[in-house]
PDB file of C-alpha atoms in Angstrom:
ATOM      1  CA  MET A  10      -0.125   0.235   0.026  1.00 47.00           C
ATOM      2  CA  LYS A  11       2.809   2.480   0.868  1.00 42.00           C
ATOM      3  CA  LYS A  12       4.785   1.687  -2.445  1.00 44.00           C
ATOM      4  CA  ALA A  13       1.256   2.167  -4.353  1.00 42.00           C
ATOM      5  CA  ILE A  14       1.149   5.720  -2.644  1.00 38.00           C
ATOM      6  CA  MET A  15       4.662   6.679  -3.160  1.00 38.00           C
ATOM      7  CA  SER A  16       4.198   5.870  -6.711  1.00 39.00           C
ATOM      8  CA  VAL A  17       1.290   7.799  -7.028  1.00 32.00           C
ATOM      9  CA  LEU A  18       3.071  10.876  -5.397  1.00 34.00           C
ATOM     10  CA  ALA A  19       6.015  10.355  -7.725  1.00 36.00           C
ATOM     11  CA  GLY A  20       3.859  10.633 -10.594  1.00 36.00           C
ATOM     12  CA  VAL A  21       2.305  13.953  -9.206  1.00 36.00           C
ATOM     13  CA  MET A  22       5.642  15.190  -8.620  1.00 37.00           C
ATOM     14  CA  SER A  23       6.704  14.538 -12.153  1.00 36.00           C
ATOM     15  CA  LEU A  24       3.845  16.084 -13.294  1.00 35.00           C
ATOM     16  CA  LEU A  25       4.511  19.225 -11.313  1.00 37.00           C
ATOM     17  CA  LEU A  26       8.043  19.331 -12.339  1.00 36.00           C
ATOM     18  CA  ILE A  27       7.452  18.957 -15.910  1.00 35.00           C
ATOM     19  CA  GLY A  28       4.888  21.734 -15.827  1.00 37.00           C
ATOM     20  CA  CYS A  29       7.302  24.055 -14.007  1.00 43.00           C
ATOM     21  CA  ALA A  30       9.995  23.104 -16.553  1.00 43.00           C
ATOM     22  CA  GLY A  31       7.800  23.783 -19.113  1.00 53.00           C
ATOM     23  CA  THR A  32       6.724  27.145 -18.095  1.00 78.00           C
ATOM     24  CA  SER A  33      10.677  28.034 -17.327  1.00 81.00           C
ATOM     25  CA  GLN A  34      11.598  26.829 -21.021  1.00 85.00           C
ATOM     26  CA  ALA A  35       8.703  28.888 -22.605  1.00 83.00           C
ATOM     27  CA  ILE A  36       9.948  32.055 -20.792  1.00 86.00           C
ATOM     28  CA  HIS A  37      13.713  31.211 -21.568  1.00 84.00           C
ATOM     29  CA  GLN A  38      12.935  30.886 -25.095  1.00 86.00           C
ATOM     30  CA  SER A  39      10.682  33.918 -25.385  1.00 85.00           C
ATOM     31  CA  ALA A  40      13.654  36.022 -24.248  1.00 86.00           C
ATOM     32  CA  GLN A  41      15.667  35.040 -27.439  1.00 90.00           C
ATOM     33  CA  SER A  42      15.040  36.873 -30.542  1.00 90.00           C
ATOM     34  CA  GLN A  43      14.175  35.008 -33.745  1.00 92.00           C
ATOM     35  CA  ARG A  44      14.207  38.079 -35.615  1.00 91.00           C
ATOM     36  CA  MET A  45      14.752  41.741 -35.217  1.00 94.00           C
ATOM     37  CA  ASP A  46      12.339  43.605 -37.781  1.00 93.00           C
ATOM     38  CA  VAL A  47       9.325  43.312 -35.932  1.00 96.00           C
ATOM     39  CA  PHE A  48       9.195  46.442 -33.686  1.00 96.00           C
ATOM     40  CA  MET A  49      11.501  49.425 -32.442  1.00 95.00           C
ATOM     41  CA  GLU A  50      11.178  51.371 -29.247  1.00 94.00           C
ATOM     42  CA  ILE A  51      10.243  55.023 -29.648  1.00 92.00           C
ATOM     43  CA  LYS A  52      11.721  57.574 -27.512  1.00 86.00           C
ATOM     44  CA  ASN A  53       9.895  60.291 -25.872  1.00 77.00           C
ATOM     45  CA  ASP A  54       7.173  61.730 -28.097  1.00 79.00           C
ATOM     46  CA  ALA A  55       8.838  60.694 -31.256  1.00 81.00           C
ATOM     47  CA  MET A  56       6.187  60.141 -34.192  1.00 84.00           C
ATOM     48  CA  PRO A  57       6.459  56.642 -35.759  1.00 84.00           C
ATOM     49  CA  ALA A  58       7.820  55.922 -39.306  1.00 85.00           C
ATOM     50  CA  GLN A  59       5.597  56.037 -42.140  1.00 88.00           C
ATOM     51  CA  GLY A  60       3.435  52.783 -42.431  1.00 90.00           C
ATOM     52  CA  PHE A  61       4.020  52.069 -38.521  1.00 93.00           C
ATOM     53  CA  VAL A  62       1.619  52.294 -35.461  1.00 94.00           C
ATOM     54  CA  ILE A  63       2.959  53.267 -32.094  1.00 94.00           C
ATOM     55  CA  LEU A  64       1.668  50.724 -29.312  1.00 96.00           C
ATOM     56  CA  THR A  65       2.257  51.436 -25.792  1.00 96.00           C
ATOM     57  CA  ILE A  66       2.978  48.749 -23.415  1.00 97.00           C
ATOM     58  CA  LYS A  67       2.198  49.072 -19.838  1.00 98.00           C
ATOM     59  CA  ALA A  68       2.447  46.544 -16.943  1.00 98.00           C
ATOM     60  CA  THR A  69       3.247  46.948 -13.093  1.00 98.00           C
ATOM     61  CA  ILE A  70       3.864  44.456 -10.117  1.00 98.00           C
ATOM     62  CA  LYS A  71       4.687  45.123  -6.660  1.00 98.00           C
ATOM     63  CA  THR A  72       6.959  42.796  -4.505  1.00 97.00           C
ATOM     64  CA  HIS A  73       7.875  42.453  -0.926  1.00 95.00           C
ATOM     65  CA  LEU A  74      11.054  44.339   0.271  1.00 94.00           C
ATOM     66  CA  GLU A  75      14.277  42.538  -0.140  1.00 91.00           C
ATOM     67  CA  ARG A  76      15.046  39.863   2.335  1.00 86.00           C
ATOM     68  CA  TYR A  77      11.430  39.978   3.552  1.00 86.00           C
ATOM     69  CA  TYR A  78      11.401  36.094   3.374  1.00 84.00           C
ATOM     70  CA  ALA A  79      14.478  34.565   5.560  1.00 83.00           C
ATOM     71  CA  LEU A  80      14.509  31.807   3.027  1.00 85.00           C
ATOM     72  CA  GLU A  81      14.611  33.290  -0.323  1.00 87.00           C
ATOM     73  CA  SER A  82      17.428  32.991  -2.524  1.00 88.00           C
ATOM     74  CA  LYS A  83      19.686  35.490  -2.633  1.00 87.00           C
ATOM     75  CA  GLU A  84      19.797  35.591  -6.588  1.00 89.00           C
ATOM     76  CA  SER A  85      16.055  36.739  -6.092  1.00 93.00           C
ATOM     77  CA  VAL A  86      15.284  40.107  -7.788  1.00 95.00           C
ATOM     78  CA  HIS A  87      12.166  40.916  -5.459  1.00 96.00           C
ATOM     79  CA  GLY A  88      12.609  44.144  -3.891  1.00 95.00           C
ATOM     80  CA  LYS A  89      15.862  44.914  -5.873  1.00 96.00           C
ATOM     81  CA  PRO A  90      16.651  47.403  -8.674  1.00 97.00           C
ATOM     82  CA  GLY A  91      16.420  45.898 -12.240  1.00 97.00           C
ATOM     83  CA  TYR A  92      13.160  43.818 -12.109  1.00 98.00           C
ATOM     84  CA  PRO A  93      13.122  42.209 -15.797  1.00 97.00           C
ATOM     85  CA  PHE A  94       9.948  42.188 -17.528  1.00 97.00           C
ATOM     86  CA  VAL A  95      10.209  40.487 -20.937  1.00 96.00           C
ATOM     87  CA  ILE A  96       8.274  41.236 -24.215  1.00 97.00           C
ATOM     88  CA  ASN A  97       8.236  39.036 -27.516  1.00 96.00           C
ATOM     89  CA  ILE A  98       6.035  40.013 -30.403  1.00 97.00           C
ATOM     90  CA  ASP A  99       5.842  37.967 -33.470  1.00 96.00           C
ATOM     91  CA  GLY A 100       9.683  36.298 -32.434  1.00 96.00           C
ATOM     92  CA  GLN A 101      11.449  39.529 -31.420  1.00 97.00           C
ATOM     93  CA  ALA A 102      12.125  40.054 -28.071  1.00 96.00           C
ATOM     94  CA  ALA A 103      12.845  42.644 -25.420  1.00 96.00           C
ATOM     95  CA  THR A 104      14.060  42.541 -22.018  1.00 96.00           C
ATOM     96  CA  TRP A 105      13.196  45.741 -19.943  1.00 97.00           C
ATOM     97  CA  LYS A 106      14.651  46.034 -16.562  1.00 97.00           C
ATOM     98  CA  VAL A 107      12.880  48.393 -14.367  1.00 97.00           C
ATOM     99  CA  ASP A 108      14.137  50.051 -10.960  1.00 97.00           C
ATOM    100  CA  GLY A 109      11.264  49.950  -8.339  1.00 96.00           C
ATOM    101  CA  GLN A 110      10.262  52.428  -6.135  1.00 97.00           C
ATOM    102  CA  LYS A 111       9.017  51.776  -2.524  1.00 97.00           C
ATOM    103  CA  GLU A 112       5.411  52.056  -1.916  1.00 97.00           C
ATOM    104  CA  SER A 113       3.682  51.940   1.610  1.00 96.00           C
ATOM    105  CA  LEU A 114      -0.115  51.738   1.548  1.00 94.00           C
ATOM    106  CA  PRO A 115      -2.325  51.429   4.878  1.00 91.00           C
ATOM    107  CA  ARG A 116      -3.072  47.806   5.832  1.00 89.00           C
ATOM    108  CA  TYR A 117      -6.325  49.068   7.576  1.00 86.00           C
ATOM    109  CA  ASP A 118      -9.273  51.164   6.099  1.00 83.00           C
ATOM    110  CA  LYS A 119     -11.028  53.847   8.162  1.00 81.00           C
ATOM    111  CA  ASN A 120     -13.265  51.315  10.324  1.00 83.00           C
ATOM    112  CA  GLY A 121      -9.965  49.265  11.053  1.00 81.00           C
ATOM    113  CA  GLU A 122     -10.820  46.384   8.909  1.00 84.00           C
ATOM    114  CA  THR A 123      -8.109  44.770   6.907  1.00 84.00           C
ATOM    115  CA  SER A 124      -7.790  46.558   3.619  1.00 87.00           C
ATOM    116  CA  ARG A 125      -8.839  44.795   0.414  1.00 88.00           C
ATOM    117  CA  ASP A 126      -6.353  46.762  -1.649  1.00 91.00           C
ATOM    118  CA  PRO A 127      -3.888  44.198  -2.954  1.00 94.00           C
ATOM    119  CA  ASP A 128      -1.257  46.936  -2.721  1.00 95.00           C
ATOM    120  CA  ALA A 129      -1.800  47.417   0.698  1.00 94.00           C
ATOM    121  CA  GLY A 130       1.510  47.146   2.586  1.00 94.00           C
ATOM    122  CA  GLU A 131       5.060  48.197   2.364  1.00 96.00           C
ATOM    123  CA  GLY A 132       6.873  46.800  -0.682  1.00 97.00           C
ATOM    124  CA  ILE A 133       8.538  47.746  -3.834  1.00 97.00           C
ATOM    125  CA  LYS A 134       6.314  48.982  -6.870  1.00 98.00           C
ATOM    126  CA  TYR A 135       7.812  48.482 -10.723  1.00 98.00           C
ATOM    127  CA  VAL A 136       5.813  50.292 -13.233  1.00 98.00           C
ATOM    128  CA  LEU A 137       6.790  49.438 -16.948  1.00 98.00           C
ATOM    129  CA  GLU A 138       5.734  51.847 -19.661  1.00 97.00           C
ATOM    130  CA  LYS A 139       7.202  51.562 -23.231  1.00 96.00           C
ATOM    131  CA  LYS A 140       6.434  52.707 -26.508  1.00 96.00           C
ATOM    132  CA  ILE A 141       7.245  50.648 -29.809  1.00 96.00           C
ATOM    133  CA  GLN A 142       6.570  51.063 -33.218  1.00 95.00           C
ATOM    134  CA  LEU A 143       5.305  48.154 -35.396  1.00 95.00           C
ATOM    135  CA  ARG A 144       3.254  47.424 -38.862  1.00 96.00           C
ATOM    136  CA  PRO A 145      -0.606  47.515 -38.859  1.00 96.00           C
ATOM    137  CA  GLY A 146      -1.925  43.894 -38.652  1.00 95.00           C
ATOM    138  CA  ALA A 147      -2.314  40.945 -36.088  1.00 96.00           C
ATOM    139  CA  HIS A 148       0.401  40.197 -33.719  1.00 96.00           C
ATOM    140  CA  LYS A 149       1.114  37.573 -31.056  1.00 96.00           C
ATOM    141  CA  VAL A 150       2.470  39.227 -27.860  1.00 96.00           C
ATOM    142  CA  PHE A 151       4.081  37.081 -25.332  1.00 95.00           C
ATOM    143  CA  PHE A 152       4.433  38.712 -21.872  1.00 96.00           C
ATOM    144  CA  SER A 153       6.498  37.151 -19.243  1.00 95.00           C
ATOM    145  CA  LEU A 154       8.193  37.766 -15.736  1.00 96.00           C
ATOM    146  CA  PRO A 155      11.195  35.304 -15.465  1.00 95.00           C
ATOM    147  CA  ALA A 156      11.737  36.288 -11.921  1.00 94.00           C
ATOM    148  CA  ASP A 157       8.230  34.887 -10.972  1.00 94.00           C
ATOM    149  CA  ASP A 158       7.944  32.012 -13.671  1.00 93.00           C
ATOM    150  CA  TYR A 159       4.897  33.486 -15.135  1.00 94.00           C
ATOM    151  CA  PHE A 160       3.972  34.131 -18.739  1.00 94.00           C
ATOM    152  CA  LYS A 161       0.808  35.456 -20.875  1.00 94.00           C
ATOM    153  CA  GLU A 162       0.279  35.069 -24.654  1.00 94.00           C
ATOM    154  CA  VAL A 163      -2.358  37.517 -26.362  1.00 94.00           C
ATOM    155  CA  GLU A 164      -3.087  38.491 -29.984  1.00 95.00           C
ATOM    156  CA  VAL A 165      -3.753  42.202 -30.821  1.00 95.00           C
ATOM    157  CA  SER A 166      -4.718  43.706 -34.131  1.00 94.00           C
ATOM    158  CA  LEU A 167      -3.240  47.306 -35.101  1.00 94.00           C
ATOM    159  CA  LYS A 168      -4.803  49.840 -37.227  1.00 92.00           C
ATOM    160  CA  GLU A 169      -2.994  52.416 -38.927  1.00 89.00           C
ATOM    161  CA  GLY A 170      -3.781  55.756 -37.554  1.00 84.00           C
ATOM    162  CA  ASN A 171      -4.548  54.494 -34.090  1.00 86.00           C
ATOM    163  CA  ALA A 172      -2.031  54.740 -30.965  1.00 89.00           C
ATOM    164  CA  PRO A 173      -3.318  51.817 -28.655  1.00 94.00           C
ATOM    165  CA  ILE A 174      -2.415  51.024 -25.186  1.00 96.00           C
ATOM    166  CA  LEU A 175      -1.905  47.355 -24.131  1.00 97.00           C
ATOM    167  CA  GLU A 176      -1.837  46.989 -20.512  1.00 98.00           C
ATOM    168  CA  PHE A 177      -0.865  44.257 -18.113  1.00 97.00           C
ATOM    169  CA  ARG A 178      -2.737  44.490 -14.694  1.00 97.00           C
ATOM    170  CA  PRO A 179      -1.372  42.169 -11.831  1.00 97.00           C
ATOM    171  CA  VAL A 180      -3.806  39.632 -10.060  1.00 96.00           C
ATOM    172  CA  TYR A 181      -2.107  38.601  -6.624  1.00 96.00           C
ATOM    173  CA  LYS A 182      -2.778  35.304  -4.732  1.00 93.00           C
ATOM    174  CA  TYR A 183      -4.666  35.120  -1.581  1.00 90.00           C
ATOM    175  CA  LYS A 184      -4.061  35.365   1.991  1.00 83.00           C
ATOM    176  CA  THR A 185      -4.846  32.475   4.004  1.00 76.00           C
ATOM    177  CA  LEU A 186      -8.195  31.425   3.815  1.00 66.00           C
ATOM    178  CA  PRO A 187     -11.150  32.219   4.587  1.00 67.00           C
ATOM    179  CA  THR A 188     -10.128  35.903   3.971  1.00 72.00           C
ATOM    180  CA  ARG A 189      -9.928  35.635   0.301  1.00 82.00           C
ATOM    181  CA  ILE A 190      -8.077  39.214   0.020  1.00 89.00           C
ATOM    182  CA  PRO A 191      -5.400  39.154  -2.439  1.00 93.00           C
ATOM    183  CA  THR A 192      -1.840  40.660  -1.502  1.00 94.00           C
ATOM    184  CA  PHE A 193       1.282  41.323  -3.233  1.00 96.00           C
ATOM    185  CA  VAL A 194       3.547  39.685  -0.778  1.00 93.00           C
ATOM    186  CA  LYS A 195       1.884  36.247  -1.741  1.00 93.00           C
ATOM    187  CA  GLY A 196       3.283  36.546  -5.344  1.00 94.00           C
ATOM    188  CA  ILE A 197       1.708  36.902  -8.719  1.00 95.00           C
ATOM    189  CA  ARG A 198      -1.296  34.802  -9.522  1.00 94.00           C
ATOM    190  CA  ASP A 199      -2.262  36.079 -12.887  1.00 95.00           C
ATOM    191  CA  TYR A 200      -2.440  39.393 -15.188  1.00 96.00           C
ATOM    192  CA  GLU A 201      -5.572  40.806 -16.589  1.00 96.00           C
ATOM    193  CA  VAL A 202      -5.115  42.367 -20.041  1.00 96.00           C
ATOM    194  CA  TYR A 203      -6.823  45.576 -21.273  1.00 97.00           C
ATOM    195  CA  TRP A 204      -6.947  47.033 -24.704  1.00 94.00           C
ATOM    196  CA  GLY A 205      -7.302  50.786 -24.007  1.00 91.00           C
ATOM    197  CA  ASN A 206     -10.124  50.448 -21.427  1.00 89.00           C
ATOM    198  CA  THR A 207     -11.451  47.002 -22.741  1.00 92.00           C
ATOM    199  CA  LYS A 208     -10.592  43.589 -20.788  1.00 93.00           C
ATOM    200  CA  ILE A 209      -9.506  41.351 -23.298  1.00 90.00           C
TER     201      ILE A 209
END
């Protein structure tokens, strides 16, 4: 009986490890460019070249302070300068490293209740905002956070004459049940994607 249980547990662990390895591999591959002619970063308020569209990419994440968790690896970038965001569009990749800012928001509301704001507490807020130019048409966007082993793929369609915004908004894991209150200190659970003001 014990052998059977151990065998099942080993199988489950193998599936979990394969899943993690698959995620890590996908993120690693996405950070490598297969081509270099898809997009170009635009500085300041420069206008796009003729026949191109400007796309603004926004993303944020808040992490705990450095050394918040005693057992966290020294290699972790949480709470440190240079948190990496990776974008891959149609095979061209860019890694943008952001130096965060310390942010401290009240943990309790005016009634003394635990705040339901997922950013409540002291941590480091990383804000990414980049403008790129690329051709009109359909594009596959791969967004990833190597430091948190997370990625998401979306498809967008660009029209000439528009200047759309593609925004990734964080959804954090929950505190200990039964509160069901999300908090950044538990790490990222998912991202909601917005095309302008519309969730996609």
